Structure formats: structure tokens, C-alpha cells
Coordinates of C-alpha atoms and ligand atoms in Angstrom, one line a residue:
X1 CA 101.5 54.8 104.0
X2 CA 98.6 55.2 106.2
X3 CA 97.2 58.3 106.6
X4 CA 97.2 60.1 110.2
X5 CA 94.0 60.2 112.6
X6 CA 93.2 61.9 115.7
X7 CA 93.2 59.9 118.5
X8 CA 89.8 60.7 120.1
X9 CA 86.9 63.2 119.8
X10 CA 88.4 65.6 122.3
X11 CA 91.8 65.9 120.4
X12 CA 89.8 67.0 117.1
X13 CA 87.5 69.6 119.0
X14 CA 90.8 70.7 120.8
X15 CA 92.5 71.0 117.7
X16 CA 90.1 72.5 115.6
X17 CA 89.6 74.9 118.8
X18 CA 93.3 75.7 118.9
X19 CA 93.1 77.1 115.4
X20 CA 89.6 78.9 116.2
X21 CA 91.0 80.7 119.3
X22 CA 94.1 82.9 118.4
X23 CA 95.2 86.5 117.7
X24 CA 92.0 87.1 115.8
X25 CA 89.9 86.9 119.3
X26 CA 92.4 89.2 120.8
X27 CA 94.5 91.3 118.9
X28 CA 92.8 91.9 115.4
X29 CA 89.2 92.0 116.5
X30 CA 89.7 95.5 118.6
X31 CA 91.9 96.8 115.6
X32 CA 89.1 95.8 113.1
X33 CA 86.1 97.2 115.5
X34 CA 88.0 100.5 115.3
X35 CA 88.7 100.4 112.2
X36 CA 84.4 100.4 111.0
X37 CA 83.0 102.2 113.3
X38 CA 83.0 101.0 116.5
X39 CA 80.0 99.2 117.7
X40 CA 78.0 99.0 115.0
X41 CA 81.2 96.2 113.8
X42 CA 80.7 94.5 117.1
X43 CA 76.7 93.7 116.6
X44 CA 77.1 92.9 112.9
X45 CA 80.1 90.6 113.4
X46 CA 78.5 88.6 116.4
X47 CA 75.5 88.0 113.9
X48 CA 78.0 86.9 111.1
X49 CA 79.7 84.3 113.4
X50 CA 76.3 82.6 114.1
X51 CA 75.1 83.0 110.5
X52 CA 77.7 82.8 108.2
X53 CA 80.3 81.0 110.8
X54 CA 79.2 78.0 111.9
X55 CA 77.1 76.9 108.9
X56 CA 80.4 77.4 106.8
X57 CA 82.6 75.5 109.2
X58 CA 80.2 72.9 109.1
X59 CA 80.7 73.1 105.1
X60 CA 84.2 72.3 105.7
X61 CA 84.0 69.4 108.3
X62 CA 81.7 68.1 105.9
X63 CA 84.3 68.3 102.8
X64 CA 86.7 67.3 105.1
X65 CA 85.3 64.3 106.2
X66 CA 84.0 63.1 103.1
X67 CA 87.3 63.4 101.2
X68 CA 90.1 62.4 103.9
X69 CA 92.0 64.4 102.2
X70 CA 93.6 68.4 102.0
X71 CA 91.4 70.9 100.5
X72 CA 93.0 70.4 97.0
X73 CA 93.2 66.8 96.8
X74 CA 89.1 66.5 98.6
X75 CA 87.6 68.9 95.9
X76 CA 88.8 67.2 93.1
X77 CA 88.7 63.7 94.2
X78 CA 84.8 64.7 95.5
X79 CA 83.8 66.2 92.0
X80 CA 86.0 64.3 90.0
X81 CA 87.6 67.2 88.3
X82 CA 90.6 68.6 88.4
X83 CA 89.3 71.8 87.5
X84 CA 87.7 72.1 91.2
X85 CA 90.9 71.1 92.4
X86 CA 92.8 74.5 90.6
X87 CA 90.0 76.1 93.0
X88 CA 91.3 73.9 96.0
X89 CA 94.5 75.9 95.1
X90 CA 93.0 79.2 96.6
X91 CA 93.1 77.9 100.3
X92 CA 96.7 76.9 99.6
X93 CA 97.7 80.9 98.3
X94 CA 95.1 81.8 101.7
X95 CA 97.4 80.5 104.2
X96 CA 100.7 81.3 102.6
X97 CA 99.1 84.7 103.0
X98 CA 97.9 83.9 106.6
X99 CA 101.2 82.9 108.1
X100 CA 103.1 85.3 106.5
X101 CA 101.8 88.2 108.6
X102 CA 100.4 86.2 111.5
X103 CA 104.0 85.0 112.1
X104 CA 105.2 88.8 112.4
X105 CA 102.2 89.1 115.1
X106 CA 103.6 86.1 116.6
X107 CA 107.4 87.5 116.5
X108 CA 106.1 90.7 118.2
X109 CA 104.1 88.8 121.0
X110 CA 107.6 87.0 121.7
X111 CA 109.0 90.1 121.9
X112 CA 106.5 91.6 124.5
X113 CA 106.9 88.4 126.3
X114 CA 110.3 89.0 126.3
X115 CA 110.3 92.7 127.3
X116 CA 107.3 91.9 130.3
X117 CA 110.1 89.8 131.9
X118 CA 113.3 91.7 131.3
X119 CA 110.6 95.7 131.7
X120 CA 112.6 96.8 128.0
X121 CA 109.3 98.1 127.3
X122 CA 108.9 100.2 130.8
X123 CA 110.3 103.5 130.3
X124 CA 108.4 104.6 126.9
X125 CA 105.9 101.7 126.0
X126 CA 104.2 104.3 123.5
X127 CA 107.4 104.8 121.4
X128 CA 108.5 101.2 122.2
X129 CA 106.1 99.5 119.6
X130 CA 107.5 101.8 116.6
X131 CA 111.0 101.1 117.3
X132 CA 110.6 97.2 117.1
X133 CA 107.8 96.7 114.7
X134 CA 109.3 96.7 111.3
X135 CA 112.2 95.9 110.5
X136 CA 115.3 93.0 110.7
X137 CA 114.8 92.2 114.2
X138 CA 111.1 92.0 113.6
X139 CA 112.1 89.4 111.2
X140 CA 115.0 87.5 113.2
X141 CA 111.7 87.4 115.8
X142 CA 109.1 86.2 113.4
X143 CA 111.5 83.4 112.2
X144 CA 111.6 81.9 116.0
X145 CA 107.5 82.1 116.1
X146 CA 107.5 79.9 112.7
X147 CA 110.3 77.3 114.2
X148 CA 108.0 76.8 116.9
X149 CA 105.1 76.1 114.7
X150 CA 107.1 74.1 112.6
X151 CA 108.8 72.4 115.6
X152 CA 105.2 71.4 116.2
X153 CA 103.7 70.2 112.3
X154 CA 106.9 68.0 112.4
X155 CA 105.4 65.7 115.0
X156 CA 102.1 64.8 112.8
X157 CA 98.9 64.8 113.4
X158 CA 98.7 62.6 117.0
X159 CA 102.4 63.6 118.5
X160 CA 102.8 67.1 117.3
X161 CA 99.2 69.0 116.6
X162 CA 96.8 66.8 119.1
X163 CA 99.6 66.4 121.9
X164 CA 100.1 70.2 121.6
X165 CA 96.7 72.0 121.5
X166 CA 95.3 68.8 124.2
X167 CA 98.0 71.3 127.0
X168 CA 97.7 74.0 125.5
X169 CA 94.1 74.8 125.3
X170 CA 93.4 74.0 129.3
X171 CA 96.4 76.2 130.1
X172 CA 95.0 79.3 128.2
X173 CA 91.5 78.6 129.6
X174 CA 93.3 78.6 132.9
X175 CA 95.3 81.9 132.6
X176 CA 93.0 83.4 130.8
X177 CA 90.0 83.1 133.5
X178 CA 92.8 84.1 136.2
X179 CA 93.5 87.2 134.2
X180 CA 89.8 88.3 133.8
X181 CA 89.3 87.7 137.5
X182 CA 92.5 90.1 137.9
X183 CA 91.0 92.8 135.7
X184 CA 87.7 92.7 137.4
X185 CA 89.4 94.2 140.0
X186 CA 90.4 97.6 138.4
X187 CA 88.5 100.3 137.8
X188 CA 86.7 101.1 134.5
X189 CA 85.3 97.7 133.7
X190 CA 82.0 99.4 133.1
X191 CA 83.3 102.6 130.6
X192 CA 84.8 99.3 128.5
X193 CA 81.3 97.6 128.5
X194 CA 79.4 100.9 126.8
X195 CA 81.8 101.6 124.7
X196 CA 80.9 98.8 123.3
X197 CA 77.0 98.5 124.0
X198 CA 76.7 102.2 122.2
X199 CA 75.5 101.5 118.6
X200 CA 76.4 103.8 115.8
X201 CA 73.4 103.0 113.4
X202 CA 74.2 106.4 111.3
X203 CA 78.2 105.3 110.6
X204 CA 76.6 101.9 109.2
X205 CA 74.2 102.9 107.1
X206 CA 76.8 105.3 105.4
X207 CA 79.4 102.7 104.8
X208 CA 77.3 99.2 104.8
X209 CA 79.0 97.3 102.5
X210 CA 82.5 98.3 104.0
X211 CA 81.3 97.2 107.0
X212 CA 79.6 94.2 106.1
X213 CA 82.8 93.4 104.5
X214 CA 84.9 93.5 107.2
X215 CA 82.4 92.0 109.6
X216 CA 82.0 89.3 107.4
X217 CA 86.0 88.5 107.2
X218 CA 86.9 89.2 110.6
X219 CA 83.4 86.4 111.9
X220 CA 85.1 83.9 109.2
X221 CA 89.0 85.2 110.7
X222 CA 88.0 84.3 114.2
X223 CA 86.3 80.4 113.2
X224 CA 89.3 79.6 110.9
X225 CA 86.6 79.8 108.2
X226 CA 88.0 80.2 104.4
X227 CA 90.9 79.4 104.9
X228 CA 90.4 75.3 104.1
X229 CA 92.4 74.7 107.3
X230 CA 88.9 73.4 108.9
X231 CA 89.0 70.9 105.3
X232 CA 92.1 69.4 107.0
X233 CA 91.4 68.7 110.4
X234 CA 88.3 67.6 109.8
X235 CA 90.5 65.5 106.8
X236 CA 91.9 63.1 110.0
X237 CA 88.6 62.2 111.3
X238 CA 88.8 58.6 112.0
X239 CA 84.9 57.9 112.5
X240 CA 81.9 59.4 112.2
X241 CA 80.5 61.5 114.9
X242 CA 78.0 64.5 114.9
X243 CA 79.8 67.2 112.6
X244 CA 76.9 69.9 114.0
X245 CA 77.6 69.5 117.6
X246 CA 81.8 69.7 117.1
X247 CA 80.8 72.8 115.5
X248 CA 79.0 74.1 117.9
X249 CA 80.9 73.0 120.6
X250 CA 84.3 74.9 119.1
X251 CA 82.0 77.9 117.9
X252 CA 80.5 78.7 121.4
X253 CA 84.1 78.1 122.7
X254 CA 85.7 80.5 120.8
X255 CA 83.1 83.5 121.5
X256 CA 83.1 82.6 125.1
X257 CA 87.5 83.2 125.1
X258 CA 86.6 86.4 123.0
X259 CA 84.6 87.4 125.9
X260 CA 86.8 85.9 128.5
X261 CA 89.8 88.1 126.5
X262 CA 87.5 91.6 126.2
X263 CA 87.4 91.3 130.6
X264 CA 91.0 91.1 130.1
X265 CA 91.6 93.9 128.4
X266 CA 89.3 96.5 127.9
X267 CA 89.0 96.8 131.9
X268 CA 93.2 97.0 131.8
X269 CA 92.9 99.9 128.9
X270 CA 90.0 102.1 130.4
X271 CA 91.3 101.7 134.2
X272 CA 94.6 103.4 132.3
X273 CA 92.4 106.1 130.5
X274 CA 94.6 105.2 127.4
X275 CA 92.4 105.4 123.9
X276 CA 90.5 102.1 123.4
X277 CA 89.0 103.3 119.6
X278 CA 92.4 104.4 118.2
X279 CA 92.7 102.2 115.4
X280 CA 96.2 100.1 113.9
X281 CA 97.8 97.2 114.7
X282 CA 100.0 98.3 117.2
X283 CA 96.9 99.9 119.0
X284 CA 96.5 97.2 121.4
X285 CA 100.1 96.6 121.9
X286 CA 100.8 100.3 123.1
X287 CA 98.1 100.2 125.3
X288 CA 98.4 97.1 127.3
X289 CA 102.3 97.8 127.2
X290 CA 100.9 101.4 129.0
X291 CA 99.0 99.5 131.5
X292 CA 101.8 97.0 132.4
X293 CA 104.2 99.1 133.0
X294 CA 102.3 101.3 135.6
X295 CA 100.6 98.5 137.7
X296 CA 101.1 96.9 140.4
X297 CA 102.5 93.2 139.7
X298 CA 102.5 94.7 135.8
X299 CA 106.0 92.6 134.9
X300 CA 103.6 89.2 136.2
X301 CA 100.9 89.9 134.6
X302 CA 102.5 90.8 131.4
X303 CA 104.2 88.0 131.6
X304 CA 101.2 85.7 132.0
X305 CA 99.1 87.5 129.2
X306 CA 101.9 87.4 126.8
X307 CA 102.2 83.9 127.5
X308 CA 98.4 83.2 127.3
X309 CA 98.9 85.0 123.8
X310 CA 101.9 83.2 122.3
X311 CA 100.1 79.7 123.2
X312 CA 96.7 81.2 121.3
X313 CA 99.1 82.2 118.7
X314 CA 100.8 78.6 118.1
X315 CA 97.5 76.9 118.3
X316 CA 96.3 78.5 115.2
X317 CA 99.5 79.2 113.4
X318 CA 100.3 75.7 113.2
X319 CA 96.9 74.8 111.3
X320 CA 98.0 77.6 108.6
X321 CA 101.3 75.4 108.2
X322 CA 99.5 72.3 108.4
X323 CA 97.4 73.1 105.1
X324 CA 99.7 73.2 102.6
X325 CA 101.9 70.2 104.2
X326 CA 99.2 67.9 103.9
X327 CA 98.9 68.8 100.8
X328 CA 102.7 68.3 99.4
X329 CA 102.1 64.6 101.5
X330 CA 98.5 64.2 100.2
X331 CA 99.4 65.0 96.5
X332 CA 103.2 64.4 96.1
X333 CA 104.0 62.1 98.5
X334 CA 106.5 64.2 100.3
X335 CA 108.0 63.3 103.6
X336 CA 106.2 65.5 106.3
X337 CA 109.7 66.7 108.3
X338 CA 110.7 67.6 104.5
X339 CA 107.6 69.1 103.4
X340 CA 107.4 71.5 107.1
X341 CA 110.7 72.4 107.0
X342 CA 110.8 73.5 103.3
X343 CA 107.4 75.4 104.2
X344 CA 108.5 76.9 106.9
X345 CA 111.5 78.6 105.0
X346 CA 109.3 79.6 102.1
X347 CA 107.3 81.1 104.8
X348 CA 109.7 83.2 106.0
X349 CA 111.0 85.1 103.0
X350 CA 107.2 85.6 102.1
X351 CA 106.8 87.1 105.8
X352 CA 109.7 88.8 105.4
X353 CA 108.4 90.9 103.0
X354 CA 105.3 91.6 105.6
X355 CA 107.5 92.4 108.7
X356 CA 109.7 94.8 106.7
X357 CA 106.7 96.8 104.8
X358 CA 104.5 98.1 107.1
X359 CA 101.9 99.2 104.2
X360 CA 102.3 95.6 102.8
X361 CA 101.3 94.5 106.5
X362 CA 98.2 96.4 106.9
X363 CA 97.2 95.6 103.2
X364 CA 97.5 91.8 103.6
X365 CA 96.4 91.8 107.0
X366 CA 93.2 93.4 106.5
X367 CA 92.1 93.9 103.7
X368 CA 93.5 90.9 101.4
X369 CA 92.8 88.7 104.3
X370 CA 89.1 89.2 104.2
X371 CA 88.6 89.1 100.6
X372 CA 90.3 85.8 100.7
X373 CA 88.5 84.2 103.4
X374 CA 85.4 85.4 102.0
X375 CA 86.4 84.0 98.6
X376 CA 87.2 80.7 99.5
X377 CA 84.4 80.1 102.0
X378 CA 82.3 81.0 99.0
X379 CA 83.7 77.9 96.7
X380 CA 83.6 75.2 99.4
X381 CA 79.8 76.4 99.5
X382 CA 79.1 76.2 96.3
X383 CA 80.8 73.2 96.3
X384 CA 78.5 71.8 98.7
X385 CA 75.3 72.8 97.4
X386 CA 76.2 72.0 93.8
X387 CA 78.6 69.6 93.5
X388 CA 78.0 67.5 96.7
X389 CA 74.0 68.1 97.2
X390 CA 72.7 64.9 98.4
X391 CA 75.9 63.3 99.4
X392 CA 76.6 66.6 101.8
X393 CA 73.6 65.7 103.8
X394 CA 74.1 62.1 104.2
X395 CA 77.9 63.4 105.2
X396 CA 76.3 65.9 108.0
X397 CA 73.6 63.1 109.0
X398 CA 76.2 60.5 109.9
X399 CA 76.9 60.1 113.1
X400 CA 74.3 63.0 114.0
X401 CA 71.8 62.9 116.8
X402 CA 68.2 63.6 115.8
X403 CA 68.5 67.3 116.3
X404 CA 71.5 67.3 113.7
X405 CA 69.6 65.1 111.3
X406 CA 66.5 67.2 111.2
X407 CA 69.3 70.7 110.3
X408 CA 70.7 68.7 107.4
X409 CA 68.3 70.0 104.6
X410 CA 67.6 73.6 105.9
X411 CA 71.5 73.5 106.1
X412 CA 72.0 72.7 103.1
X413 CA 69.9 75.3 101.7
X414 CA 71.5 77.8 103.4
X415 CA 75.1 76.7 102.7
X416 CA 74.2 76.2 99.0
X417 CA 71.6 79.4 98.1
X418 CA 71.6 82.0 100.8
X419 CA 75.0 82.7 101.9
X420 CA 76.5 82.2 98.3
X421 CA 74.1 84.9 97.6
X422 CA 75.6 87.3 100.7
X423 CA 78.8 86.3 100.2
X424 CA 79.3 87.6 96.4
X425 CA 78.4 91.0 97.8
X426 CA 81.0 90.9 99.7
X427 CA 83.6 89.4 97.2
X428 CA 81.9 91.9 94.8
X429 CA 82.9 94.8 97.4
X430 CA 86.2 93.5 98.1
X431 CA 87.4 93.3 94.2
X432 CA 86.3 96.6 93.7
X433 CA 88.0 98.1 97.1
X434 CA 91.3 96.4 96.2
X435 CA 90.8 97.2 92.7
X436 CA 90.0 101.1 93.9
X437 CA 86.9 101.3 91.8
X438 CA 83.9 103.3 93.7
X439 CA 80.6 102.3 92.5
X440 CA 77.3 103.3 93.8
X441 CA 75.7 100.4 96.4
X442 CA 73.0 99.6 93.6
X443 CA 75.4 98.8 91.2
X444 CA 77.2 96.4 93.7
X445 CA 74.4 94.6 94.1
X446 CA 73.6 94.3 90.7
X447 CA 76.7 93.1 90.0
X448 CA 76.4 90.6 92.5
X449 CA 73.7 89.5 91.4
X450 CA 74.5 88.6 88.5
X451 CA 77.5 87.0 89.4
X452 CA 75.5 85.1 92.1
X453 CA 73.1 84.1 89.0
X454 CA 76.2 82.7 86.6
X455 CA 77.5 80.8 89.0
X456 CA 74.6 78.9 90.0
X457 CA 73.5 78.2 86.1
X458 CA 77.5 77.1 85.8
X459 CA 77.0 74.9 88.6
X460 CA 73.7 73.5 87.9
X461 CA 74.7 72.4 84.1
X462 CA 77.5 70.7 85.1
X463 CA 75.6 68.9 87.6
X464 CA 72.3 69.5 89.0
X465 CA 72.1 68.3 92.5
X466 CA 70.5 71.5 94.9
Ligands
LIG1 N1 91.2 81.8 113.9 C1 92.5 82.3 114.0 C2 92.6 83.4 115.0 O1 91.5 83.9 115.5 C3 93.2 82.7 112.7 C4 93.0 81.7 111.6 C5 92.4 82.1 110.5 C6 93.6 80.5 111.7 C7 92.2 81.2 109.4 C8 93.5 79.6 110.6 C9 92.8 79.9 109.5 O2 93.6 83.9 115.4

């Protein structure tokens, strides 16, 4: 069988959009900024988007591209080993992880969606969050968000994922710009703005690679970096067009509905005086929940936002799913109605497990998330330095204007020396915070270091490229 394309340019960039812009933008970006410090978060993971981001997406369209196939199946065939493709299998583990809490997310936006319409939440938003969080109904919940996004993956490529992100991107764009317009028009827009231009250069310096940890997971979070779900979608490119401008083009997109989201809400949480730098996932739940039910038109507008949130949700969710289908269909030849469906299921007792235990939640949601991300953004990079070298720029060239094909080399660089070196830190960090081992910074670094060191002398004697 032939394998799946997208129709036109616009339905990839949509697409790959769709996964960019979702619950990270919204919901886990004020938890995480919270969570480091505040400001100092905001500055470093703007930076990390433009430096680490897009370079790294750019790594997987390239991959992607190359190898037509899911992440798996395109390392190996690309390096001709199936050793690279037991690395492929990390972005496989990555989303299982992925969905399994984003789907609880999901389940709990329904909810609110639900409870805007019907006011459950009215009468005690604050205590309303605890009571449905955790728990069977958050599962019964979370299992409607994954049928959606499997109802979705079961269409394919062009009927199901292009069809569905090509109405729903414009209609979150839409809402979305009506809602900031709304928000403008309460008080407190300006208290949300400093608390977020203040800059807290003390808390970073005290906890830098924390923070640069974080940072550096929630920028790759927010660009579907890591994850190998970029691999795939850029897997069904049909032709060649410029790689660097799609990028750039999805990259700007999705900071600009960040921003777009922060009028939303920051204006709605300060003009309710309710407390913006409290930190947890349900944080921004309680709060807009607050604000809803106290203003005027608040049933509407919950409505709306919830809406514009379950769409952003879907968008993404469905490129976790898609990951590991194409690569049942890619590698085993299952059907793809079989392959989503079984999925889907497996899914669900695996999120179970998330929307049941909160500390499980927070662990994998965080925490494992990052380290993930960062860890598999780090092998498609070495990947492309090492294993691909000369045939990564030719890749990025074709079908590049001039611009793109003068960035080819200096990219390369980048993707295959610098942020491999930046990235082990963080893995480094990560490990060790999982793995509850302190260690002073300088040993971090030295550690990294030498990690950073191995893997390029691995790399280079099995072939030289970089
Ligand atoms: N980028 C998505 C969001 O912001 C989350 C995501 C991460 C999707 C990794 C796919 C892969 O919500």
C-alpha cells in the first residue's frame, strides 16, 4: 500500500501547527513559570524556543523527510542499523507517556466545558477542581478526550489529521483573538504584564540548572520538539519545499497564540485579584473557574475558552497517537483503524494510572516529561550531525530559497556540536533529579562533559561525517 501524503503545503504547516499550539501554550506554561521562579523562567524559555526550538524541529523535518517514515523505522533505515532504530524506540515510550497525562488534562477541560454551560462549577470553583480531579470520573472523562482523538487518527493522514486541524486551527485563531479583545476590556491587564516583565536574576543564579532544565523541556513541550511526532508529519511530506521557512512559519505561530492566550488570561486572573504565581496544575483551572463565575457573560465566555481549549487540546493529542500508529503501519503492517483503536485502549489503562495518582501526575507531567523531551531531541541531533552530516544539508537545502540554503551549514553545526553539548547538561541534571542524587554544579558539568565527549568519539568511529 501506498503510503499517506498531505494534500498541500498549508495542511502540513496546519498540522504540524495543530500539534505545536496546545495545552502547553496555555495551561502548563503558567504552572511551569511558577513552578522556577517566575520571570526569570519566562526570559530563559523564550530564548530556548528560538535556540534550541526551531533548530531541533528543523532536525526532525529533516529526518522526517528524508526517511518517509516513523521515527523508528527513519533512524534505522537512515543509518542502516538497527541499533539506531532501539533509539527510535524512545520517542515511541515519549508519547505513550505524553498522552497518558495530556488526555487527563483533556478529560478535565471537557469537564469545565461542561460545567461553563450547565454553572456546576459556580458555587465553589476553588473546592470544585479537588473534587473532580482524580479519581473514576476523571478517568470515565479522559477516556471520551482519547475517543475523540482516536475518532480523528482513524481517518488518516488527509481525511482525519489534515481535514481536522485545516477547521480547527482558524476557529481557535478566531475565538482566541475575540477572547483577548474581551479581556482587554477588564481591569488589571497591566499588574499581569509586570508580573511578568520583573526579572528575578537572584532565584536563577541559585537554581540554574533546575531552571535551565525546565526551561529547556517546557520551549521543546510547546514546539512538539522530542517527542518524534515532528519525525512523522514531516514523514508525509509529498515534495520538497523549504523545511526552514515551515519552521519558522509554525514557530512564530505558536509564540504569537502563547501571547494571544497570556491577554486571555492573565488580564481575567489579575482583574479577579486571585493569585497568578501559585503553583500546580490545577492553578489555572481554579482561577479562571473564579473569574467565570463572577463575570458578567462568565457562562459564554467560559464556554468559548473551554471550547478554544478542547480544540488546542485535540490538535496536539492526536499527533501523540499518531506516532506510535504509524509506526505499528510503518513496521508491522497493521491496519490503521486496528492499530488506533488498540492504541487508544492501551492508552487508557496507562492514563489511568495518571488520573488516579495525583503524585504519579505531577511526576510524569513535569518532571519525566522534560527529561524525555530533552533526551530524545538530543538523539535525533546527534543523529543529524553524525550519522546524516552531509546528507542533512542537502535534505535542508532542497526546496530552500537562498536564505535557507545559506543556514544549512551553520545549522548543521549547531544541531550537531552546540546544542548536543547544552542538552547533556540538562539530561545530566534531569538523571540526577529523578535519580535524587545532589551534586555540586561543577560536577554536573563535568559529567556532562564527558558524556558530551563519549558520545561524539562513539559517533565519529562509527562514521565520521561532521
Ligand atoms: N506542543 C503541545 C502543546 O503545547 C504538546 C506536545 C508535545 C505535542 C510533544 C506533541 C509532542 O500542548
Amino acid at each position: 500500500m501506498t503510503r499517506e501524503s498531505w494534500t498541500t503545503r498549508t495542511g502540513f504547516i496546519l498540522a504540524a501547527a495543530g500539534s505545536a499550539v496546545g495545552l502547553g501554550n496555555v495551561w502548563r506554561f503558567p504552572w511551569m513559570t511558577a513552578q522556577n521562579g517566575g520571570s526569570a523562567f519566562l526570559m530563559l524559555y523564550l530564548a530556548l524556543v528560538l535556540i534550541v526550538g526551531v533548530p531541533g524541529l528543523l532536525a526532525e523535518f529533516v529526518i522526517g523527510r528524508r526517511a518517509r517514515r516513523n521515527p523508528v523505522g527513519a533512524l534505522s533505515s537512515l543509518s542502516e542499523s538497527d541499533r539506531w532504530g532501539v533509539v527510535g524506540l524512545i520517542p515511541v515510550v515519549t508519547t505513550v507517556f505524553l498522552l497518558s497525562f495530556y488526555s487527563v488534562v483533556g478529560g478535565w477541560i471537557l469537564r469545565y466545558l461542561v460545567g461553563s454551560a450547565t454553572g456546576a462549577y459556580f458555587d465553589a470553583p476553588g473546592a470544585y477542581f479537588d473534587s473532580i480531579a482524580f479519581g473514576p470520573e476523571a478517568v470515565a472523562f479522559q477516556a471520551v478526550f482519547l475517543a475523540a482523538t482516536a475518532a480523528i487518527v482513524f481517518g488518516g493522514v488527509r481525511r482525519g489529521i489534515e481535514a481536522a486541524t485545516k477547521v480547527m486551527m482558524p476557529a481557535i485563531v478566531v475565538l482566541l483573538v475575540g477572547l483577548a479583545a474581551w479581556g482587554t476590556t477588564l481591569s488589571g491587564a497591566g499588574d499581569g504584564l509586570s508580573f511578568f516583565l520583573s526579572f528575578d536574576a537572584a532565584y536563577l543564579r541559585e537554581n540554574f540548572f533546575d531552571v535551565l532544565g525546565a526551561a529547556t523541556g517546557q520551549a521543546l513541550f510547546t514546539l512538539s520538539v522530542g517527542a518524534g511526532t515532528m519525525i512523522t508529519y514531516a514523514s508525509y511530506l509529498g515534495e520538497d519545499r523549504s523545511l526552514a521557512a515551515d519552521g519558522a512559519t509554525i514557530a512564530v505561530f505558536n509564540t504569537l497564540i502563547g501571547v494571544v492566550a497570556g491577554l486571555v488570561v492573565f488580564p481575567l486572573l489579575f482583574a479577579q485579584d486571585l493569585p497568578v504565581g501559585e503553583s500546580g496544575p490545577g492553578a489555572l483551572f481554579v482561577s479562571l473557574a473564579g473569574a467565570f463565575s463572577t463575570l458578567p457573560a462568565g457562562r459564554l465566555v467560559g464556554v468559548v475558552f473551554f471550547g478554544v481549549m478542547t480544540l488546542a487540546a485535540l490538535s496536539s493529542s492526536i499527533s501523540m497517537l499518531e506516532l506510535p500508529v504509524a509506526f505499528l503501519v510503518d513496521e508491522y503492517d497493521v491496519e490503521r483503524r486496528r492499530a488506533t483503536a488498540g492504541l487508544a485502549g492501551l492508552f487508557l489503562v496507562f492514563g489511568a494510572v495518571n488520573a488516579l495518582r495525583p503524585a504519579v501526575f505531577d511526576f510524569v507531567a513535569s518532571t519525566l516529561v522534560d527529561l524525555l523531551l530533552s533526551l530524545g531531541l538530543l538523539c535525533f541531533l546527534l543523529f543529524t550531525g553524525w550519522v546524516l552530516g552531509t546528507d542533512a544539508t542537502e535534505e535542508f537545502r532542497n526546496g530552500a530559497g537562498s536564505l535557507g540554503r545559506v543556514l544549512a551549514l551553520p545549522w548543521l553545526y549547531v544541531v550537531g556540536v552546540v546544542l548536543p553539548l547544552g542538552l547533556t547538561f540538562t539530561v545530566t541534571t534531569g538523571v540526577l533529579g529523578v535519580a535524587n542524587v545532589s551534586l555540586p554544579s561543577a560536577a554536573v558539568a563535568a559529567l556532562s562533559v564527558t558524556a558530551a565527549v563519549a558520545a561524539f568519539v562513539g559517533l565519529r568511529r562509527s562514521r565520521s561525517v561532521l
